[in-house]
Amino acid sequence: MKVIVDTRENIARLAGDLYSELLAQKPDAVLGFATGSTPLDLYGELIARYNAGQLSFSKVKTFNLDEYVGLEPTHDQSYRYFMDKNLFEKIDLDPANVHIPSGVKIDDETIARYEAAIAAAGGIDMQLLGIGHNGHIGFNEPNTPFGSLTHKVTLTDSTIEANSRFFASRDEVPKEAVTMGIRTVMNARRLVLIALGEGKAQIIRDTVYGPVTENVPASVLQLHPDAYIFADTDAAKYL
Ligand code: PGA
C-alpha cells in the first residue's frame, strides 16, 4: 500500500499522472471510475489534460463501481448522470465503452452480466475509489464478505445520511444500490483511493493501520499488491 499525503490540488495532479502513464502505455486501458465529491478534482484534471491534447480516452473502456436502485439513468442523482455530466461528456470516450450497473434492471442475470463484462474486457487496469466514513468502498458497507462480487445491497443509515446532502430530503435517498463487490474491486490490477477532508481522518487511520477486517471494508487494500491511498493533510491527520 503506497500512502501519499499532499494538498488537494497536488493529489488531483499526482493521480492524473497515473492516468497519463497508464494510457501512454495502454491506450485501450480498462478504467474503473467512482462517484461522490472526492473524484471531482481528478475528473477536472483529466478533462484539462484531454483539452490540452495530452490524453485520449477514445479506446478506453470504463466500469463504474455502483449505482442506486430505482433511479433512471436520466435522474439527476443517478450515478450514470453524474458520470456523464462530470466526465464522460467532456472527453472523447465512446459511449459504447461505458459500463455502469443498471439501477432499474436488477435481476440476478443482469447483475452477473456486469461481472462477466468486466472479465470479457480483460479486467480492470485501474480502479478509482472514494471511502465512506464507515470505510465502505463502492457501496460495500461494513461486514460485506471480502469474497463478494457485484451484488445488490441495502444502504446503511450512515450512508443514507451522508448522501442525503445531494437530495431534497433524506426520504428521497434510495435505500438500495448495486455495487461491485470487494473481490471485484480487489481484482483490479491497480487501486487508487482518494480521501479528502478531516471527516475521513479516523477511517483513513483504521484503513492504513488497523486490522484487515470486513468490518472496515477499505482495510482490504492492505492486501492489494498495487494500491495507492492519496490523503490530503486533513484526511491524513491521524497517520
Ligand atoms: P464522497 O463519498 O466522495 O462524497 O465523500 C465517498 C464514498 O462514500 O465512497
PDB file of C-alpha atoms and ligand atoms in Angstrom:
ATOM      1  CA  MET A   1       0.000   0.000   0.000  1.00  0.00           C
ATOM      2  CA  LYS A   2       1.513   3.338  -1.019  1.00  0.00           C
ATOM      3  CA  VAL A   3       0.210   6.215   1.097  1.00  0.00           C
ATOM      4  CA  ILE A   4       0.710   9.679  -0.348  1.00  0.00           C
ATOM      5  CA  VAL A   5      -0.132  12.767   1.682  1.00  0.00           C
ATOM      6  CA  ASP A   6      -0.366  16.061  -0.163  1.00  0.00           C
ATOM      7  CA  THR A   7      -2.641  19.016  -0.840  1.00  0.00           C
ATOM      8  CA  ARG A   8      -5.960  18.533  -2.593  1.00  0.00           C
ATOM      9  CA  GLU A   9      -4.628  20.200  -5.770  1.00  0.00           C
ATOM     10  CA  ASN A  10      -1.476  18.105  -5.866  1.00  0.00           C
ATOM     11  CA  ILE A  11      -3.463  14.915  -5.329  1.00  0.00           C
ATOM     12  CA  ALA A  12      -5.519  15.625  -8.463  1.00  0.00           C
ATOM     13  CA  ARG A  13      -2.283  16.200 -10.384  1.00  0.00           C
ATOM     14  CA  LEU A  14      -0.453  13.157  -8.985  1.00  0.00           C
ATOM     15  CA  ALA A  15      -3.444  10.857  -9.537  1.00  0.00           C
ATOM     16  CA  GLY A  16      -3.812  12.413 -13.003  1.00  0.00           C
ATOM     17  CA  ASP A  17      -0.231  11.379 -13.707  1.00  0.00           C
ATOM     18  CA  LEU A  18      -1.161   7.740 -13.021  1.00  0.00           C
ATOM     19  CA  TYR A  19      -3.813   8.006 -15.766  1.00  0.00           C
ATOM     20  CA  SER A  20      -1.392   9.687 -18.165  1.00  0.00           C
ATOM     21  CA  GLU A  21       1.239   6.990 -17.577  1.00  0.00           C
ATOM     22  CA  LEU A  22      -1.233   4.129 -17.935  1.00  0.00           C
ATOM     23  CA  LEU A  23      -2.840   5.496 -21.118  1.00  0.00           C
ATOM     24  CA  ALA A  24       0.578   6.192 -22.669  1.00  0.00           C
ATOM     25  CA  GLN A  25       1.434   2.506 -22.213  1.00  0.00           C
ATOM     26  CA  LYS A  26      -2.026   1.135 -22.890  1.00  0.00           C
ATOM     27  CA  PRO A  27      -4.386   3.460 -24.796  1.00  0.00           C
ATOM     28  CA  ASP A  28      -7.173   0.868 -24.559  1.00  0.00           C
ATOM     29  CA  ALA A  29      -6.940   0.501 -20.789  1.00  0.00           C
ATOM     30  CA  VAL A  30      -9.950  -0.518 -18.726  1.00  0.00           C
ATOM     31  CA  LEU A  31     -10.676   2.143 -16.119  1.00  0.00           C
ATOM     32  CA  GLY A  32     -12.887   1.802 -13.078  1.00  0.00           C
ATOM     33  CA  PHE A  33     -14.498   5.061 -12.023  1.00  0.00           C
ATOM     34  CA  ALA A  34     -16.244   6.295  -8.889  1.00  0.00           C
ATOM     35  CA  THR A  35     -18.780   8.969  -7.980  1.00  0.00           C
ATOM     36  CA  GLY A  36     -19.116  11.284  -4.962  1.00  0.00           C
ATOM     37  CA  SER A  37     -17.465  14.612  -4.193  1.00  0.00           C
ATOM     38  CA  THR A  38     -13.960  13.199  -3.904  1.00  0.00           C
ATOM     39  CA  PRO A  39     -13.143  12.424  -7.561  1.00  0.00           C
ATOM     40  CA  LEU A  40     -14.340  15.777  -8.924  1.00  0.00           C
ATOM     41  CA  ASP A  41     -10.924  17.486  -8.830  1.00  0.00           C
ATOM     42  CA  LEU A  42      -9.339  14.496 -10.526  1.00  0.00           C
ATOM     43  CA  TYR A  43     -12.062  14.478 -13.202  1.00  0.00           C
ATOM     44  CA  GLY A  44     -11.359  18.183 -13.768  1.00  0.00           C
ATOM     45  CA  GLU A  45      -7.678  17.310 -14.174  1.00  0.00           C
ATOM     46  CA  LEU A  46      -8.418  14.538 -16.681  1.00  0.00           C
ATOM     47  CA  ILE A  47     -10.690  16.857 -18.693  1.00  0.00           C
ATOM     48  CA  ALA A  48      -7.983  19.568 -18.698  1.00  0.00           C
ATOM     49  CA  ARG A  49      -5.382  17.072 -19.955  1.00  0.00           C
ATOM     50  CA  TYR A  50      -7.802  15.897 -22.648  1.00  0.00           C
ATOM     51  CA  ASN A  51      -8.472  19.520 -23.715  1.00  0.00           C
ATOM     52  CA  ALA A  52      -4.727  20.151 -23.839  1.00  0.00           C
ATOM     53  CA  GLY A  53      -4.310  17.172 -26.178  1.00  0.00           C
ATOM     54  CA  GLN A  54      -2.317  15.242 -23.574  1.00  0.00           C
ATOM     55  CA  LEU A  55      -4.805  12.434 -23.005  1.00  0.00           C
ATOM     56  CA  SER A  56      -7.225  10.497 -25.165  1.00  0.00           C
ATOM     57  CA  PHE A  57      -9.906   8.144 -23.939  1.00  0.00           C
ATOM     58  CA  SER A  58     -11.059   7.092 -27.395  1.00  0.00           C
ATOM     59  CA  LYS A  59     -10.097   3.446 -26.880  1.00  0.00           C
ATOM     60  CA  VAL A  60     -10.726   3.259 -23.143  1.00  0.00           C
ATOM     61  CA  LYS A  61     -13.403   1.060 -21.605  1.00  0.00           C
ATOM     62  CA  THR A  62     -14.944   2.118 -18.298  1.00  0.00           C
ATOM     63  CA  PHE A  63     -16.737   0.355 -15.474  1.00  0.00           C
ATOM     64  CA  ASN A  64     -18.277   2.282 -12.611  1.00  0.00           C
ATOM     65  CA  LEU A  65     -18.369   0.965  -9.090  1.00  0.00           C
ATOM     66  CA  ASP A  66     -22.030   1.314  -8.318  1.00  0.00           C
ATOM     67  CA  GLU A  67     -25.492   2.724  -8.958  1.00  0.00           C
ATOM     68  CA  TYR A  68     -28.578   3.453  -6.884  1.00  0.00           C
ATOM     69  CA  VAL A  69     -31.526   1.094  -7.275  1.00  0.00           C
ATOM     70  CA  GLY A  70     -34.628   2.765  -8.645  1.00  0.00           C
ATOM     71  CA  LEU A  71     -33.084   5.782 -10.384  1.00  0.00           C
ATOM     72  CA  GLU A  72     -33.356   6.023 -14.162  1.00  0.00           C
ATOM     73  CA  PRO A  73     -30.090   6.936 -15.939  1.00  0.00           C
ATOM     74  CA  THR A  74     -31.593  10.372 -16.629  1.00  0.00           C
ATOM     75  CA  HIS A  75     -32.322  11.080 -12.937  1.00  0.00           C
ATOM     76  CA  ASP A  76     -30.012  13.880 -11.852  1.00  0.00           C
ATOM     77  CA  GLN A  77     -28.833  11.904  -8.810  1.00  0.00           C
ATOM     78  CA  SER A  78     -28.159   8.678 -10.695  1.00  0.00           C
ATOM     79  CA  TYR A  79     -24.506   7.823 -10.952  1.00  0.00           C
ATOM     80  CA  ARG A  80     -24.896   7.449 -14.699  1.00  0.00           C
ATOM     81  CA  TYR A  81     -25.986  11.079 -14.916  1.00  0.00           C
ATOM     82  CA  PHE A  82     -23.153  12.130 -12.574  1.00  0.00           C
ATOM     83  CA  MET A  83     -20.536  10.457 -14.749  1.00  0.00           C
ATOM     84  CA  ASP A  84     -21.991  11.837 -17.985  1.00  0.00           C
ATOM     85  CA  LYS A  85     -22.040  15.399 -16.671  1.00  0.00           C
ATOM     86  CA  ASN A  86     -18.766  15.398 -14.734  1.00  0.00           C
ATOM     87  CA  LEU A  87     -16.550  13.417 -17.070  1.00  0.00           C
ATOM     88  CA  PHE A  88     -17.872  11.336 -19.925  1.00  0.00           C
ATOM     89  CA  GLU A  89     -19.498  14.128 -21.982  1.00  0.00           C
ATOM     90  CA  LYS A  90     -16.332  16.206 -21.675  1.00  0.00           C
ATOM     91  CA  ILE A  91     -13.825  13.701 -23.042  1.00  0.00           C
ATOM     92  CA  ASP A  92     -13.573  11.581 -26.205  1.00  0.00           C
ATOM     93  CA  LEU A  93     -14.914   8.406 -24.625  1.00  0.00           C
ATOM     94  CA  ASP A  94     -17.035   6.173 -26.878  1.00  0.00           C
ATOM     95  CA  PRO A  95     -20.445   5.820 -25.140  1.00  0.00           C
ATOM     96  CA  ALA A  96     -20.464   2.179 -26.284  1.00  0.00           C
ATOM     97  CA  ASN A  97     -17.464   1.579 -23.994  1.00  0.00           C
ATOM     98  CA  VAL A  98     -19.156   2.889 -20.851  1.00  0.00           C
ATOM     99  CA  HIS A  99     -20.477   0.417 -18.269  1.00  0.00           C
ATOM    100  CA  ILE A 100     -22.407   1.361 -15.159  1.00  0.00           C
ATOM    101  CA  PRO A 101     -24.552  -1.121 -13.236  1.00  0.00           C
ATOM    102  CA  SER A 102     -28.221  -0.672 -14.092  1.00  0.00           C
ATOM    103  CA  GLY A 103     -30.307   0.749 -11.277  1.00  0.00           C
ATOM    104  CA  VAL A 104     -33.522  -0.352 -12.922  1.00  0.00           C
ATOM    105  CA  LYS A 105     -32.725  -3.836 -14.244  1.00  0.00           C
ATOM    106  CA  ILE A 106     -31.594  -5.508 -11.067  1.00  0.00           C
ATOM    107  CA  ASP A 107     -32.358  -9.164 -11.691  1.00  0.00           C
ATOM    108  CA  ASP A 108     -29.621 -11.691 -10.862  1.00  0.00           C
ATOM    109  CA  GLU A 109     -28.808 -12.301 -14.514  1.00  0.00           C
ATOM    110  CA  THR A 110     -28.225  -8.609 -15.286  1.00  0.00           C
ATOM    111  CA  ILE A 111     -26.023  -8.277 -12.209  1.00  0.00           C
ATOM    112  CA  ALA A 112     -23.999 -11.379 -13.155  1.00  0.00           C
ATOM    113  CA  ARG A 113     -23.596  -9.965 -16.664  1.00  0.00           C
ATOM    114  CA  TYR A 114     -21.839  -6.889 -15.243  1.00  0.00           C
ATOM    115  CA  GLU A 115     -19.213  -9.074 -13.650  1.00  0.00           C
ATOM    116  CA  ALA A 116     -18.877 -11.051 -16.897  1.00  0.00           C
ATOM    117  CA  ALA A 117     -18.456  -7.834 -18.905  1.00  0.00           C
ATOM    118  CA  ILE A 118     -15.529  -6.800 -16.702  1.00  0.00           C
ATOM    119  CA  ALA A 119     -13.884 -10.186 -17.272  1.00  0.00           C
ATOM    120  CA  ALA A 120     -14.584 -10.037 -21.026  1.00  0.00           C
ATOM    121  CA  ALA A 121     -12.868  -6.631 -21.187  1.00  0.00           C
ATOM    122  CA  GLY A 122      -9.757  -8.254 -19.704  1.00  0.00           C
ATOM    123  CA  GLY A 123     -10.280  -6.999 -16.148  1.00  0.00           C
ATOM    124  CA  ILE A 124      -9.883  -3.501 -14.759  1.00  0.00           C
ATOM    125  CA  ASP A 125      -6.433  -1.931 -15.043  1.00  0.00           C
ATOM    126  CA  MET A 126      -7.002   0.877 -12.555  1.00  0.00           C
ATOM    127  CA  GLN A 127      -9.935   1.307 -10.198  1.00  0.00           C
ATOM    128  CA  LEU A 128     -10.625   4.652  -8.562  1.00  0.00           C
ATOM    129  CA  LEU A 129     -12.175   4.601  -5.080  1.00  0.00           C
ATOM    130  CA  GLY A 130     -13.567   7.040  -2.560  1.00  0.00           C
ATOM    131  CA  ILE A 131     -14.128   5.945   1.019  1.00  0.00           C
ATOM    132  CA  GLY A 132     -17.202   6.271   3.205  1.00  0.00           C
ATOM    133  CA  HIS A 133     -16.971   7.432   6.818  1.00  0.00           C
ATOM    134  CA  ASN A 134     -17.700   3.831   7.778  1.00  0.00           C
ATOM    135  CA  GLY A 135     -14.976   2.500   5.480  1.00  0.00           C
ATOM    136  CA  HIS A 136     -17.222   1.475   2.623  1.00  0.00           C
ATOM    137  CA  ILE A 137     -15.711   1.205  -0.842  1.00  0.00           C
ATOM    138  CA  GLY A 138     -18.244   1.327  -3.617  1.00  0.00           C
ATOM    139  CA  PHE A 139     -21.396   0.552  -1.661  1.00  0.00           C
ATOM    140  CA  ASN A 140     -19.756  -2.333   0.176  1.00  0.00           C
ATOM    141  CA  GLU A 141     -20.829  -1.492   3.684  1.00  0.00           C
ATOM    142  CA  PRO A 142     -19.111  -2.900   6.804  1.00  0.00           C
ATOM    143  CA  ASN A 143     -19.205  -6.701   7.038  1.00  0.00           C
ATOM    144  CA  THR A 144     -19.564  -7.282   3.305  1.00  0.00           C
ATOM    145  CA  PRO A 145     -17.655 -10.523   2.639  1.00  0.00           C
ATOM    146  CA  PHE A 146     -14.235  -9.949   1.058  1.00  0.00           C
ATOM    147  CA  GLY A 147     -15.188 -12.626  -1.493  1.00  0.00           C
ATOM    148  CA  SER A 148     -18.216 -10.694  -2.786  1.00  0.00           C
ATOM    149  CA  LEU A 149     -18.780  -9.996  -6.479  1.00  0.00           C
ATOM    150  CA  THR A 150     -21.204  -7.439  -7.986  1.00  0.00           C
ATOM    151  CA  HIS A 151     -24.387  -7.566  -5.913  1.00  0.00           C
ATOM    152  CA  LYS A 152     -27.393  -5.648  -4.641  1.00  0.00           C
ATOM    153  CA  VAL A 153     -27.086  -4.022  -1.219  1.00  0.00           C
ATOM    154  CA  THR A 154     -29.184  -2.256   1.373  1.00  0.00           C
ATOM    155  CA  LEU A 155     -27.542   1.032   2.311  1.00  0.00           C
ATOM    156  CA  THR A 156     -26.712   1.733   5.951  1.00  0.00           C
ATOM    157  CA  ASP A 157     -28.242   4.677   7.794  1.00  0.00           C
ATOM    158  CA  SER A 158     -24.827   6.367   7.872  1.00  0.00           C
ATOM    159  CA  THR A 159     -24.518   6.195   4.077  1.00  0.00           C
ATOM    160  CA  ILE A 160     -28.090   7.403   3.543  1.00  0.00           C
ATOM    161  CA  GLU A 161     -27.390  10.275   5.932  1.00  0.00           C
ATOM    162  CA  ALA A 162     -24.092  11.179   4.200  1.00  0.00           C
ATOM    163  CA  ASN A 163     -25.696  11.096   0.748  1.00  0.00           C
ATOM    164  CA  SER A 164     -28.854  12.977   1.721  1.00  0.00           C
ATOM    165  CA  ARG A 165     -26.942  16.214   1.061  1.00  0.00           C
ATOM    166  CA  PHE A 166     -27.467  15.623  -2.648  1.00  0.00           C
ATOM    167  CA  PHE A 167     -31.243  15.069  -2.374  1.00  0.00           C
ATOM    168  CA  ALA A 168     -34.127  17.382  -1.471  1.00  0.00           C
ATOM    169  CA  SER A 169     -34.819  15.242   1.613  1.00  0.00           C
ATOM    170  CA  ARG A 170     -33.458  12.161   3.347  1.00  0.00           C
ATOM    171  CA  ASP A 171     -36.579  10.220   2.311  1.00  0.00           C
ATOM    172  CA  GLU A 172     -35.638  10.620  -1.345  1.00  0.00           C
ATOM    173  CA  VAL A 173     -32.289   8.847  -0.963  1.00  0.00           C
ATOM    174  CA  PRO A 174     -32.602   5.347  -2.449  1.00  0.00           C
ATOM    175  CA  LYS A 175     -32.349   2.594   0.163  1.00  0.00           C
ATOM    176  CA  GLU A 176     -30.621   0.099  -2.112  1.00  0.00           C
ATOM    177  CA  ALA A 177     -27.830   0.034  -4.658  1.00  0.00           C
ATOM    178  CA  VAL A 178     -25.958  -2.311  -6.971  1.00  0.00           C
ATOM    179  CA  THR A 179     -22.218  -2.358  -6.361  1.00  0.00           C
ATOM    180  CA  MET A 180     -19.107  -4.162  -7.477  1.00  0.00           C
ATOM    181  CA  GLY A 181     -18.136  -6.492  -4.648  1.00  0.00           C
ATOM    182  CA  ILE A 182     -14.917  -6.390  -2.652  1.00  0.00           C
ATOM    183  CA  ARG A 183     -13.468  -9.209  -4.744  1.00  0.00           C
ATOM    184  CA  THR A 184     -14.408  -7.323  -7.932  1.00  0.00           C
ATOM    185  CA  VAL A 185     -12.518  -4.268  -6.655  1.00  0.00           C
ATOM    186  CA  MET A 186      -9.540  -6.312  -5.472  1.00  0.00           C
ATOM    187  CA  ASN A 187      -9.300  -7.981  -8.889  1.00  0.00           C
ATOM    188  CA  ALA A 188      -8.359  -4.627 -10.448  1.00  0.00           C
ATOM    189  CA  ARG A 189      -4.649  -4.515 -11.225  1.00  0.00           C
ATOM    190  CA  ARG A 190      -4.197  -1.145  -9.521  1.00  0.00           C
ATOM    191  CA  LEU A 191      -6.334   0.644  -6.920  1.00  0.00           C
ATOM    192  CA  VAL A 192      -6.354   4.409  -6.369  1.00  0.00           C
ATOM    193  CA  LEU A 193      -8.239   5.532  -3.274  1.00  0.00           C
ATOM    194  CA  ILE A 194      -8.586   9.244  -2.579  1.00  0.00           C
ATOM    195  CA  ALA A 195      -9.665  10.699   0.775  1.00  0.00           C
ATOM    196  CA  LEU A 196     -10.163  14.407   1.352  1.00  0.00           C
ATOM    197  CA  GLY A 197     -11.081  16.322   4.495  1.00  0.00           C
ATOM    198  CA  GLU A 198     -10.926  15.824   8.225  1.00  0.00           C
ATOM    199  CA  GLY A 199     -14.144  13.815   8.235  1.00  0.00           C
ATOM    200  CA  LYS A 200     -12.202  10.940   6.667  1.00  0.00           C
ATOM    201  CA  ALA A 201      -9.238  11.095   9.103  1.00  0.00           C
ATOM    202  CA  GLN A 202     -10.327   8.358  11.517  1.00  0.00           C
ATOM    203  CA  ILE A 203     -11.375   5.915   8.808  1.00  0.00           C
ATOM    204  CA  ILE A 204      -8.129   6.505   6.905  1.00  0.00           C
ATOM    205  CA  ARG A 205      -6.224   5.681  10.075  1.00  0.00           C
ATOM    206  CA  ASP A 206      -8.264   2.475  10.500  1.00  0.00           C
ATOM    207  CA  THR A 207      -7.761   1.622   6.831  1.00  0.00           C
ATOM    208  CA  VAL A 208      -3.993   2.081   6.856  1.00  0.00           C
ATOM    209  CA  TYR A 209      -3.017   0.967  10.382  1.00  0.00           C
ATOM    210  CA  GLY A 210      -5.976  -1.062  11.631  1.00  0.00           C
ATOM    211  CA  PRO A 211      -6.514  -4.797  11.290  1.00  0.00           C
ATOM    212  CA  VAL A 212      -7.643  -6.117   7.925  1.00  0.00           C
ATOM    213  CA  THR A 213     -11.267  -6.807   8.714  1.00  0.00           C
ATOM    214  CA  GLU A 214     -14.574  -6.994   6.898  1.00  0.00           C
ATOM    215  CA  ASN A 215     -15.779  -4.531   9.499  1.00  0.00           C
ATOM    216  CA  VAL A 216     -13.639  -1.884   7.721  1.00  0.00           C
ATOM    217  CA  PRO A 217     -14.076  -2.733   4.037  1.00  0.00           C
ATOM    218  CA  ALA A 218     -11.268  -0.411   2.852  1.00  0.00           C
ATOM    219  CA  SER A 219      -8.766  -2.206   5.123  1.00  0.00           C
ATOM    220  CA  VAL A 220      -8.686  -4.928   2.456  1.00  0.00           C
ATOM    221  CA  LEU A 221      -6.477  -2.579   0.410  1.00  0.00           C
ATOM    222  CA  GLN A 222      -3.615  -3.595   2.710  1.00  0.00           C
ATOM    223  CA  LEU A 223      -3.731  -6.951   0.893  1.00  0.00           C
ATOM    224  CA  HIS A 224      -3.604  -5.497  -2.637  1.00  0.00           C
ATOM    225  CA  PRO A 225      -0.219  -5.619  -4.414  1.00  0.00           C
ATOM    226  CA  ASP A 226      -0.599  -2.212  -6.090  1.00  0.00           C
ATOM    227  CA  ALA A 227      -2.834   0.101  -4.064  1.00  0.00           C
ATOM    228  CA  TYR A 228      -2.364   3.852  -3.713  1.00  0.00           C
ATOM    229  CA  ILE A 229      -4.020   5.876  -0.986  1.00  0.00           C
ATOM    230  CA  PHE A 230      -3.944   9.606  -1.591  1.00  0.00           C
ATOM    231  CA  ALA A 231      -4.940  11.598   1.502  1.00  0.00           C
ATOM    232  CA  ASP A 232      -4.941  15.348   1.892  1.00  0.00           C
ATOM    233  CA  THR A 233      -3.356  16.711   5.052  1.00  0.00           C
ATOM    234  CA  ASP A 234      -6.740  16.824   6.825  1.00  0.00           C
ATOM    235  CA  ALA A 235      -7.613  13.231   5.987  1.00  0.00           C
ATOM    236  CA  ALA A 236      -4.069  12.203   6.968  1.00  0.00           C
ATOM    237  CA  LYS A 237      -4.315  13.898  10.365  1.00  0.00           C
ATOM    238  CA  TYR A 238      -4.007  10.625  12.348  1.00  0.00           C
ATOM    239  CA  LEU A 239      -1.383   8.968  10.170  1.00  0.00           C
TER     240      LEU A 239
HETATM  241  P1  PGA B   1     -17.594  11.313  -1.054  1.00  0.00           P
HETATM  242  O1  PGA B   1     -18.118   9.814  -0.952  1.00  0.00           O
HETATM  243  O2  PGA B   1     -16.559  11.319  -2.112  1.00  0.00           O
HETATM  244  O3  PGA B   1     -18.806  12.123  -1.465  1.00  0.00           O
HETATM  245  O4  PGA B   1     -17.061  11.667   0.290  1.00  0.00           O
HETATM  246  C1  PGA B   1     -17.180   8.795  -0.871  1.00  0.00           C
HETATM  247  C2  PGA B   1     -17.874   7.471  -0.664  1.00  0.00           C
HETATM  248  O5  PGA B   1     -18.928   7.428   0.009  1.00  0.00           O
HETATM  249  O6  PGA B   1     -17.368   6.463  -1.155  1.00  0.00           O
END
